[in-house]
Coordinates of C-alpha atoms and ligand atoms in Angstrom, one line a residue:
X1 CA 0.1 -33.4 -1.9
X2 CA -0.6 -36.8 -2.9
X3 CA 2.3 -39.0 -3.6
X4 CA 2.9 -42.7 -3.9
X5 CA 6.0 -45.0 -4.0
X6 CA 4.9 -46.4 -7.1
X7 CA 4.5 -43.1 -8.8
X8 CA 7.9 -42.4 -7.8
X9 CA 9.1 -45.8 -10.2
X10 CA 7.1 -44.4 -12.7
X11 CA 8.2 -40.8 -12.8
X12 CA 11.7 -42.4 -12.2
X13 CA 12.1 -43.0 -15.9
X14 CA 11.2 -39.0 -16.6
X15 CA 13.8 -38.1 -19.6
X16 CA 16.1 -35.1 -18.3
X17 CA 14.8 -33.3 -20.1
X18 CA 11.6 -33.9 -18.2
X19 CA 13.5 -33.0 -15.3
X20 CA 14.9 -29.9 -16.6
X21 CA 11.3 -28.9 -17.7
X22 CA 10.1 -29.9 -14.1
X23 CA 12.9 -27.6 -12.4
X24 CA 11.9 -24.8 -15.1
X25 CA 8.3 -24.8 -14.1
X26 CA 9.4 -24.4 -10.5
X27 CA 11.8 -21.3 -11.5
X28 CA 8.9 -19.3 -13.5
X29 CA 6.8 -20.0 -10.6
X30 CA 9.3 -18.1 -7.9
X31 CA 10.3 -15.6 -10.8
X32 CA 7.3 -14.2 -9.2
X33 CA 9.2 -13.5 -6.2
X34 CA 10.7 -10.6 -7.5
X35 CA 8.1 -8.1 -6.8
X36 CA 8.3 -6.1 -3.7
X37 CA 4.5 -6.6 -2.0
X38 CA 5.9 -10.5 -2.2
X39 CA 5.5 -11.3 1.7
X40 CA 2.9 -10.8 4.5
X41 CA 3.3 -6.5 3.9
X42 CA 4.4 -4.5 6.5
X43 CA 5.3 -6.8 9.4
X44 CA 4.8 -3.9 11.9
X45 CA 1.1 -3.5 11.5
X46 CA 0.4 -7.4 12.6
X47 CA 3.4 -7.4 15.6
X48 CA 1.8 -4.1 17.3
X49 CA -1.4 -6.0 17.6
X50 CA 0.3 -9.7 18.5
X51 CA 2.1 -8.5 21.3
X52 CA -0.5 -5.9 22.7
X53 CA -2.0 -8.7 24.2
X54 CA 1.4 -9.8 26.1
X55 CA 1.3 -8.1 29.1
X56 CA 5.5 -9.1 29.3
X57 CA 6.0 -7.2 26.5
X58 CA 3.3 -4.4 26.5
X59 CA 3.9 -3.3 30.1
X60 CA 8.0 -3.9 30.1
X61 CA 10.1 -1.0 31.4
X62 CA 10.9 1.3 28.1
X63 CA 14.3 0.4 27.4
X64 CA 17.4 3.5 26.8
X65 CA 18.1 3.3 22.8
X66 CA 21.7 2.9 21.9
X67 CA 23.7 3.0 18.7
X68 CA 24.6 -0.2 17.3
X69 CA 28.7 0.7 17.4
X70 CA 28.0 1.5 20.9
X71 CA 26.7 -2.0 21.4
X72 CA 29.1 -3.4 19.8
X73 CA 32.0 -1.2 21.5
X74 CA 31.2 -2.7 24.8
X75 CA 30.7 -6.3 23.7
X76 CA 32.8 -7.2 20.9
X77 CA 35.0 -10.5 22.7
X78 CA 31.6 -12.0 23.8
X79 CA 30.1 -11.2 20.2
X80 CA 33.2 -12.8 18.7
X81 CA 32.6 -15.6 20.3
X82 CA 28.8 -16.1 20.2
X83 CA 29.2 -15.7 16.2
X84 CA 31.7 -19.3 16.4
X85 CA 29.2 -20.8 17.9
X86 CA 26.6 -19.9 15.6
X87 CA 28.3 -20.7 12.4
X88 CA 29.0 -24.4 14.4
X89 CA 25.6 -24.6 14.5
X90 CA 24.0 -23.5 11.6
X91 CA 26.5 -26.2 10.1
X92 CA 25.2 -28.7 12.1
X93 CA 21.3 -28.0 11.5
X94 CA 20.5 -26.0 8.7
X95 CA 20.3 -28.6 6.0
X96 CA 22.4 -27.3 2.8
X97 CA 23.8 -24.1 4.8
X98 CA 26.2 -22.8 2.8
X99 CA 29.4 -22.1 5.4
X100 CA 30.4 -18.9 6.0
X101 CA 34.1 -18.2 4.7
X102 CA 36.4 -18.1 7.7
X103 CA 37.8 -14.5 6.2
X104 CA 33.9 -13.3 7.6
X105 CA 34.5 -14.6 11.3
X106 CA 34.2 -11.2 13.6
X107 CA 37.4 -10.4 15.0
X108 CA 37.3 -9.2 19.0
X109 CA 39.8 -6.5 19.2
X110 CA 40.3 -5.1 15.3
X111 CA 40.1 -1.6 14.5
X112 CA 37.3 0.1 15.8
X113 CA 36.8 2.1 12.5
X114 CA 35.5 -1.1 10.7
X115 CA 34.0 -2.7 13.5
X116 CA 30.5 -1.9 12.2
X117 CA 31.0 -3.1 8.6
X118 CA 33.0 -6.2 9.9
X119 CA 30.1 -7.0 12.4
X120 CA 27.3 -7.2 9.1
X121 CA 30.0 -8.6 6.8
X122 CA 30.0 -11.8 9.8
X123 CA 26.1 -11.5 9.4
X124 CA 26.4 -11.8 6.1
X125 CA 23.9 -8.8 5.5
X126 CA 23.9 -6.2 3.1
X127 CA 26.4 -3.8 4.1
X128 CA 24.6 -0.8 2.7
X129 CA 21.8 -0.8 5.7
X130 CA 22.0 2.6 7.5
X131 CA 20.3 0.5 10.7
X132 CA 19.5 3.8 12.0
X133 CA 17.6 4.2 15.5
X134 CA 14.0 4.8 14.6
X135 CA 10.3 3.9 14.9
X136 CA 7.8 3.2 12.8
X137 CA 4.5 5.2 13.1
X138 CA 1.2 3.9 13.3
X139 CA -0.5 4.4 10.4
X140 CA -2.3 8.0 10.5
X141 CA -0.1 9.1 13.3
X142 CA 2.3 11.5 12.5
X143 CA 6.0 11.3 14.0
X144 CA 6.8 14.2 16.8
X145 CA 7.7 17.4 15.0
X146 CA 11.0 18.0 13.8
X147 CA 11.8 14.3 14.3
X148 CA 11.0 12.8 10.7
X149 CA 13.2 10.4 9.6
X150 CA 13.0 10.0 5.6
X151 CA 12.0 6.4 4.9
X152 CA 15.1 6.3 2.0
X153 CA 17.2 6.3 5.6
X154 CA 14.8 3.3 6.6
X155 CA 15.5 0.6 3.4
X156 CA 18.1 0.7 0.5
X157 CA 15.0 -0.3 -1.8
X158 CA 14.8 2.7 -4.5
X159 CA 11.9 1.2 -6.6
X160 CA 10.5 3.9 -8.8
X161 CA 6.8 3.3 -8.4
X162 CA 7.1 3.1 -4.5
X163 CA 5.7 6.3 -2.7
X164 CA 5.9 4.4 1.2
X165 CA 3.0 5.1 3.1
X166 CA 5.2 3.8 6.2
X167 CA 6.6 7.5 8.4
X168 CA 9.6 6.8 10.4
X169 CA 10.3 8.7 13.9
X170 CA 14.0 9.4 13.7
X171 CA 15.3 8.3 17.7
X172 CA 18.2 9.4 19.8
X173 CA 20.9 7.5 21.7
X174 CA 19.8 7.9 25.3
X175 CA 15.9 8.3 25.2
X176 CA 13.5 6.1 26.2
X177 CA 11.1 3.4 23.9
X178 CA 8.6 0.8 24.9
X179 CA 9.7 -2.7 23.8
X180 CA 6.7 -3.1 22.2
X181 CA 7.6 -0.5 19.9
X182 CA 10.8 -1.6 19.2
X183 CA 10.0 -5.3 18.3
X184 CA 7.1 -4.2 16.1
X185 CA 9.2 -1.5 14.3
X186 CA 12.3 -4.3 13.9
X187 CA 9.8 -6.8 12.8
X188 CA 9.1 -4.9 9.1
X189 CA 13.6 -4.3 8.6
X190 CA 14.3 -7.8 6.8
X191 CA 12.3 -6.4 3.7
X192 CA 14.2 -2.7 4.1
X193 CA 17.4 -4.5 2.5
X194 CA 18.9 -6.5 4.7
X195 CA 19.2 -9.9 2.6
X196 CA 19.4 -8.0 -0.6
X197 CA 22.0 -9.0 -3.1
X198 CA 23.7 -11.2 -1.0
X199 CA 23.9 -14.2 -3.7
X200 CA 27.1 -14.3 -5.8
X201 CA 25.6 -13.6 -9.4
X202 CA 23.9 -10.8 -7.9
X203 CA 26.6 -8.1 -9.2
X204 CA 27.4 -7.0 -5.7
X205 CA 30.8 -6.6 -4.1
X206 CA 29.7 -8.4 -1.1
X207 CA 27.5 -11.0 -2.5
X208 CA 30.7 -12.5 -4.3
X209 CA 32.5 -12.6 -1.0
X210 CA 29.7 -14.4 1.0
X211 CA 29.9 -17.7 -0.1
X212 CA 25.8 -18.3 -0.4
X213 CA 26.8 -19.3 -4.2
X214 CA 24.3 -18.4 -7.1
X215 CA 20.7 -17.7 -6.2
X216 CA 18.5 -20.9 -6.1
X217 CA 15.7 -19.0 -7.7
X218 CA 13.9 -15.9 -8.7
X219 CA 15.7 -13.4 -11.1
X220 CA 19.2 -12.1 -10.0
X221 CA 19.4 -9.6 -11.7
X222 CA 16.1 -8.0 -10.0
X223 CA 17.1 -6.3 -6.8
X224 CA 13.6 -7.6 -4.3
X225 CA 13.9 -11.3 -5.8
X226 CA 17.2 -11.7 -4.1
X227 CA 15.8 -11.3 -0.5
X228 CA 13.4 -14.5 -1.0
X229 CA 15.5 -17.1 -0.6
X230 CA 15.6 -16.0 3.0
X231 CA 12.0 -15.5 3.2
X232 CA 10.5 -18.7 2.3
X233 CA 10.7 -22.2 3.2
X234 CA 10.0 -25.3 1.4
X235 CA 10.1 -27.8 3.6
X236 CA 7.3 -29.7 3.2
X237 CA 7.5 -30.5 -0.8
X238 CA 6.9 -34.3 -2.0
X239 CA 10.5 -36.0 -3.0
X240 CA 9.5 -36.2 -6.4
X241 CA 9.5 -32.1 -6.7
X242 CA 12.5 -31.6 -4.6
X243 CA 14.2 -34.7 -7.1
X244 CA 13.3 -32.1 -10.0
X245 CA 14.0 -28.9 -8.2
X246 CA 16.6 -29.6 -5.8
X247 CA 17.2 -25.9 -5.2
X248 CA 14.0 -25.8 -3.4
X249 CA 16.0 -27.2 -0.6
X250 CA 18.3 -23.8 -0.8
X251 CA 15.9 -21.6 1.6
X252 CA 17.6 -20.3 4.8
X253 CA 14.6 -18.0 7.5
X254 CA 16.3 -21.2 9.8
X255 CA 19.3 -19.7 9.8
X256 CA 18.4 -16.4 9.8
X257 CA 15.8 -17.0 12.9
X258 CA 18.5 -18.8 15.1
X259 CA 21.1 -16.1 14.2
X260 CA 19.0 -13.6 15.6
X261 CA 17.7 -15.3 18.1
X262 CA 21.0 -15.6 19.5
X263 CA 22.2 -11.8 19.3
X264 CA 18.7 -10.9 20.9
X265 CA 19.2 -13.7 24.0
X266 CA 23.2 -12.0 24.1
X267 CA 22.1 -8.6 23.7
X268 CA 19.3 -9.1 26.3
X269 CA 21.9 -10.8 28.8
X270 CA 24.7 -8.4 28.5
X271 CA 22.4 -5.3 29.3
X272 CA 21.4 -4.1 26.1
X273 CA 17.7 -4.3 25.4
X274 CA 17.3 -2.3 22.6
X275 CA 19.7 -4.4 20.9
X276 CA 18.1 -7.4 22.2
X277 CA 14.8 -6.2 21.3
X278 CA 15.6 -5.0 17.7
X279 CA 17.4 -8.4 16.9
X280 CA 14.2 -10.3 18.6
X281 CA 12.5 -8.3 15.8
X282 CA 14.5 -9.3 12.7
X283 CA 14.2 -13.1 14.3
X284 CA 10.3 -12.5 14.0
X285 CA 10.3 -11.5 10.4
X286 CA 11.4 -15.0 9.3
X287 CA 8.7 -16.8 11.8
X288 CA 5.9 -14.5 10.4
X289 CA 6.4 -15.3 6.7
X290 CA 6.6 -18.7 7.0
X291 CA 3.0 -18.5 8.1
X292 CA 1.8 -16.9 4.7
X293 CA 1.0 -20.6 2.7
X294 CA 2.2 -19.2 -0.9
X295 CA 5.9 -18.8 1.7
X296 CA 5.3 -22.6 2.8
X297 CA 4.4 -24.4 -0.5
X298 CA 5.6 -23.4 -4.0
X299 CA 2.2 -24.4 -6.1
X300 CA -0.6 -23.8 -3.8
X301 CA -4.0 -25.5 -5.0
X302 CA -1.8 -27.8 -8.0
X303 CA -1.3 -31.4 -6.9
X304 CA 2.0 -33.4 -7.5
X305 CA 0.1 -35.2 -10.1
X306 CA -1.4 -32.5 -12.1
X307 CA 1.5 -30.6 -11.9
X308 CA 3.6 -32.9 -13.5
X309 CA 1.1 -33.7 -15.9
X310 CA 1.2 -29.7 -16.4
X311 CA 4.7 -30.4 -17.2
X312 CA 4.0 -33.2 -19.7
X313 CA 2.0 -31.8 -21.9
X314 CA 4.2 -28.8 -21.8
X315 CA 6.9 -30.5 -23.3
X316 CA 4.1 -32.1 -25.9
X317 CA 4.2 -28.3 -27.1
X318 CA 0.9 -27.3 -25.5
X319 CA 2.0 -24.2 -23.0
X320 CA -1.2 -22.7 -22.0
X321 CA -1.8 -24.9 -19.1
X322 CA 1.9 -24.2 -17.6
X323 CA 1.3 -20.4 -18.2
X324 CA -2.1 -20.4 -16.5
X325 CA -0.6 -22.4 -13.8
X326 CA 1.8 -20.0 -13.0
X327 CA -0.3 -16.9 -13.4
X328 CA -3.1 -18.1 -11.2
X329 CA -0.5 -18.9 -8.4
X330 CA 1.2 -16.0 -8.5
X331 CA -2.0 -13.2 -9.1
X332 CA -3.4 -15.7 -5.8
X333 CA -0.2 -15.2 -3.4
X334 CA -0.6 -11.8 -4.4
X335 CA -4.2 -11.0 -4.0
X336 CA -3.5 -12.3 -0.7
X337 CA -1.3 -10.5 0.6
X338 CA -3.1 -6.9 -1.0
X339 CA -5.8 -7.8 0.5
X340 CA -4.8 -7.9 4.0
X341 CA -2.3 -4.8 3.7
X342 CA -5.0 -2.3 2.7
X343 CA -7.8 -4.2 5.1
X344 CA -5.0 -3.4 8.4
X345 CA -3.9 -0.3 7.2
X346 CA -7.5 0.5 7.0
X347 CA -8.7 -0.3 10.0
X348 CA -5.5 1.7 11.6
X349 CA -6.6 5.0 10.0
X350 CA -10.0 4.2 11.4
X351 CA -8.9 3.6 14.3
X352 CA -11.1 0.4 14.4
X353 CA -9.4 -2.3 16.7
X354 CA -12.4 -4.0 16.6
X355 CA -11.5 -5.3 12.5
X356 CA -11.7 -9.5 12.6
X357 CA -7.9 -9.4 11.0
X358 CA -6.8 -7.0 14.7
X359 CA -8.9 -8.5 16.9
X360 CA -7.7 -12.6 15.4
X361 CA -3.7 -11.0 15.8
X362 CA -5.0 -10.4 19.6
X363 CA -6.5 -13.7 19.9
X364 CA -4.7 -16.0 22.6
X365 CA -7.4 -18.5 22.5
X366 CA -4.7 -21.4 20.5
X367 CA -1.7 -20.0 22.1
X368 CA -1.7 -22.6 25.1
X369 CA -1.9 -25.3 22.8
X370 CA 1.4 -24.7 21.0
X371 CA 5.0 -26.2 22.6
X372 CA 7.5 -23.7 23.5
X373 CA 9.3 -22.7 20.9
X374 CA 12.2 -24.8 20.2
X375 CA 15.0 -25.0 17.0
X376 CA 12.8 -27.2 15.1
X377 CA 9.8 -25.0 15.5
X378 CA 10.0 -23.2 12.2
X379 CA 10.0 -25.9 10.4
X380 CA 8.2 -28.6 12.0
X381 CA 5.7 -26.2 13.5
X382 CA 5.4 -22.8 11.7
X383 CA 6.0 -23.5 8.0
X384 CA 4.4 -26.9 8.4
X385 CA 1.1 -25.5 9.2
X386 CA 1.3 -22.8 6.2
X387 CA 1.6 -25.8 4.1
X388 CA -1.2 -28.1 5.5
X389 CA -3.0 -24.5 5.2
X390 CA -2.0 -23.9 1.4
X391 CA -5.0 -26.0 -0.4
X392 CA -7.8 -24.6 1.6
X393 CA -6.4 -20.7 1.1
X394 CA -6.3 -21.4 -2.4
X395 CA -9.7 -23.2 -2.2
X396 CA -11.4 -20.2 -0.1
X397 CA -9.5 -17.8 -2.6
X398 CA -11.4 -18.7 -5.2
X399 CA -14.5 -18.5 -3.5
X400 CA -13.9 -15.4 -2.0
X401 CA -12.4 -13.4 -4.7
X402 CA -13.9 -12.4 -8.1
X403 CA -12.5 -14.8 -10.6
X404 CA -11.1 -11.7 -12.7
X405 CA -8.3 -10.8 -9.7
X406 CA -7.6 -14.4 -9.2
X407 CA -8.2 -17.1 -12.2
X408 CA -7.8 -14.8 -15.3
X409 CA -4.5 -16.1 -17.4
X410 CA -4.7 -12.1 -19.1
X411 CA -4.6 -10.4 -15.6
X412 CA -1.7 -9.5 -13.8
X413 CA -2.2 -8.7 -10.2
X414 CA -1.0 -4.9 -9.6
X415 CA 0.3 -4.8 -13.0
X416 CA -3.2 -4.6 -15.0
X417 CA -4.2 -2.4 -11.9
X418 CA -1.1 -1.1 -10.9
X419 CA -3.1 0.3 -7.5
X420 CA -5.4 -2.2 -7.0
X421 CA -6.7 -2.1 -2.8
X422 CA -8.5 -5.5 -3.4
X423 CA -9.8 -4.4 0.3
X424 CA -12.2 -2.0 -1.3
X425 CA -12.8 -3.9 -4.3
X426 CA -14.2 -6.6 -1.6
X427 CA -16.4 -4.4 -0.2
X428 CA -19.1 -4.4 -3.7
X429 CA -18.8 -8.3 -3.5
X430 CA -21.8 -10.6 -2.3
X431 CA -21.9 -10.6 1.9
X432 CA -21.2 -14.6 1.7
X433 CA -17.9 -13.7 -0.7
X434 CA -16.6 -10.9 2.2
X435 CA -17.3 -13.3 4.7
X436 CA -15.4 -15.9 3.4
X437 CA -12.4 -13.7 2.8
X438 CA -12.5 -12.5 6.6
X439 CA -12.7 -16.1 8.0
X440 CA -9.8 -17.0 5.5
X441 CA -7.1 -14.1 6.5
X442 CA -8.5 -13.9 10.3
X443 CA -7.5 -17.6 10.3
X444 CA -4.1 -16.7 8.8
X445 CA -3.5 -13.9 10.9
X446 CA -4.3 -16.2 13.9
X447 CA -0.9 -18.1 13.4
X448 CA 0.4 -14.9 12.7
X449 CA -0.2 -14.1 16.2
X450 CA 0.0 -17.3 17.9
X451 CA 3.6 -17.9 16.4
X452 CA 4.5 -14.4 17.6
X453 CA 3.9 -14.7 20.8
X454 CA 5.3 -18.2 20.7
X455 CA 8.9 -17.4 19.6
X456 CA 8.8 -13.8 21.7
X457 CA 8.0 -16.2 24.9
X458 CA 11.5 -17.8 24.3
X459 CA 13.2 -14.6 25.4
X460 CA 10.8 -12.8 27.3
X461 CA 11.0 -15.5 30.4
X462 CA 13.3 -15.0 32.6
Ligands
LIG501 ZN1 10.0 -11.0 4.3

């Protein structure tokens, strides 16, 4: 975005009230967050294909399942301590971390009874996750007979429209699973609930004992808007938004990544894969969305300038450029996203590996170019190149697209059409249009991959 020190003099004298209009814009932007297809959709579907291709993971020994109290039965000292260290850390890098009340720490030794709820109340998670020991199915595969686990056991999301294609594979302690399996299915469980109503104002028991204070943006009262926060990053804002929008700074996958990145290295060390695996998984979840550009950048496609010119006139009484602003962003991140859910789940029910968006998660060809992943990766790496990625995806969107999905201030994306597959609308477009929107999402699903493999490389080495 462009930016200049003496714009910053001039915008210095904005009015508060400018301010407060600038910070509104912001907030009616990420209101959009609320809805639940807002993040790359279904996780799994990308990691089965990302780590096919790594033969440490792929060909690894299956690994015995075991029940999270059973884990945390055998380990709890060792967890006790790792979660100090933690907390010591995310206080040290995680700019604006929010500390965790020392009434959370995990406790080695308390009663075993509550040692499950105390263990996600130190996590800071939503208490009301079965975690139950399943698998996701590939799409068009059905689970073993008898062994159906209802996908209401899966998330605590009840939205009334949602009929989940996903079918679960319900798993018993002591049986065998490939640790491919296990990252993938783990990979898709940070949008079944886990960081959902965790904010104080969000009318939950838990979220007013957390300490995360009032939700920096999005609607609290809407159940999926609470989980973004955790799900997006920006980092890479000029100063002049984050001085009208400081709340932009309140986004946490950082913490979230190193926390789980931590369990999965104990869990791995201390003998339990399947633990070590599943956390690896959550870890993943962060890493992946901060490669989707609308996760990286909050106004795709709308320069500094024009947007606080946007702003200006806005407050001169004329809203229609403000309102268009944030319709066009929000039908684009979604459009996006629909686009490459029904185009994988697709070409899973085909059975067609051979689809550009599979075959660019399988591509290794940039992997050997990226630095091992390090703490500063997500940031400086992952979210960074989602942002430097954010004008072009909006540019190629617009190309791509037709302009009634993407540009049209009257349509709302899966509201006008609430089942809109934008993968089959694609297919009645020009050649050049479907072309365009392959290249786009086959380059976005190539850092999907590449960033994958990346972060699972840090704890697959021995
Ligand atoms: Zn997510």
């Amino acid at each position: 975005m462009f930016y200049s020190p003496r714009m910053s003099i001039r915008f210095a004298g904005m009015s508060p009230t400018s301010w407060r209009r600038v910070r509104w814009l912001m907030c009616a932007v990420l209101m959009g967050t609320s809805t639940p297809s807002f993040a790359w959709s279904d996780h799994t579907l990308g990691t089965w294909q990302a780590l096919a291709v790594m033969p440490a993971i792929a060909q690894a020994p299956a690994v015995t399942v075991e029940s999270l109290d059973s884990f945390l039965a055998a380990e709890d000292s060792g967890l006790a301590k790792l979660l100090v260290q933690e907390e010591e850390w995310d206080q040290h890098n995680v700019p604006d971390y929010p500390p965790r009340p020392q009434a959370l720490q995990f406790q080695a030794d308390g009663p075993a009874a509550t040692r499950r709820q105390r263990f996600m109340t130190a996590l800071r998670i939503n208490p009301n996750c079965e975690l139950a020991l399943f698998l996701q199915m590939r799409p068009g595969t059905p689970p073993p007979p008898g062994s159906e686990l209802p996908w209401t056991e899966v998330t605590t999301l009840r939205h009334d429209n949602t009929v989940r294609n996903d079918r679960f594979e319900r798993l018993q302690q002591g049986e065998s699973v490939a640790v491919l399996e296990v990252i993938a299915t783990a990979s898709g469980e940070p949008d079944d609930g886990l960081d959902i109503g965790l904010w104080e104002d969000n009318g939950t028991p838990y979220g007013r004992t957390y300490g995360f204070g009032k939700q920096p943006f999005g609607d609290p009262a809407l159940e999926f808007s609470s989980q973004a926060p955790f799900h997006m990053g920006f980092y890479h804002e000029s100063p002049i938004i984050y001085k009208a929008a400081g709340f932009l700074r309140r986004t946490y996958p950082e913490y979230r990544i190193h926390l789980y990145q931590s369990l999965a290295k104990f869990a791995l060390q201390t003998r339990h894969p399947y633990w070590g695996w599943r956390f690896a998984g959550w870890a993943l979840h962060y890493v992946q969305d901060l490669t989707q550009p609308y996760h990286a950048t909050v106004l795709p496609g709308v320069s500094t300038v024009r947007m606080l010119w946007i702003n200006a006139v806005d407050i001169g009484g004329w809203h229609g450029p403000k309102e268009r602003a944030i319709r066009r962003v929000s039908n684009r991140h979604l459009a996006l996203e629909n686009y490459q859910y029904h185009r994988m789940r697709e070409a899973y029910l085909h059975n067609n590996p051979d689809d550009a968006l599979l075959r660019a998660l399988r591509d290794t060809s940039k992997d050997a170019a990226q630095a091992p992943w390090s703490d500063t990766t997500p940031r400086r790496v992952v979210s960074h190149q989602a942002h430097a990625w954010a004008e072009r995806t909006d540019r190629m969107l617009v190309q791509a697209v037709p302009a009634k999905y993407i540009s049209d201030p009257d349509y709302v994306f899966e509201q006008t059409e609430p089942d809109i597959d934008l993968a089959a609308v694609l297919k009645t477009v020009p050649k050049k249009m479907q072309d365009e929107m392959t290249q786009l999402v086959s380059a976005l699903m190539q850092h999907f991959g590449t960033q994958t493999r990346t972060f699972i490389t840090s704890l697959a080495e021995p």
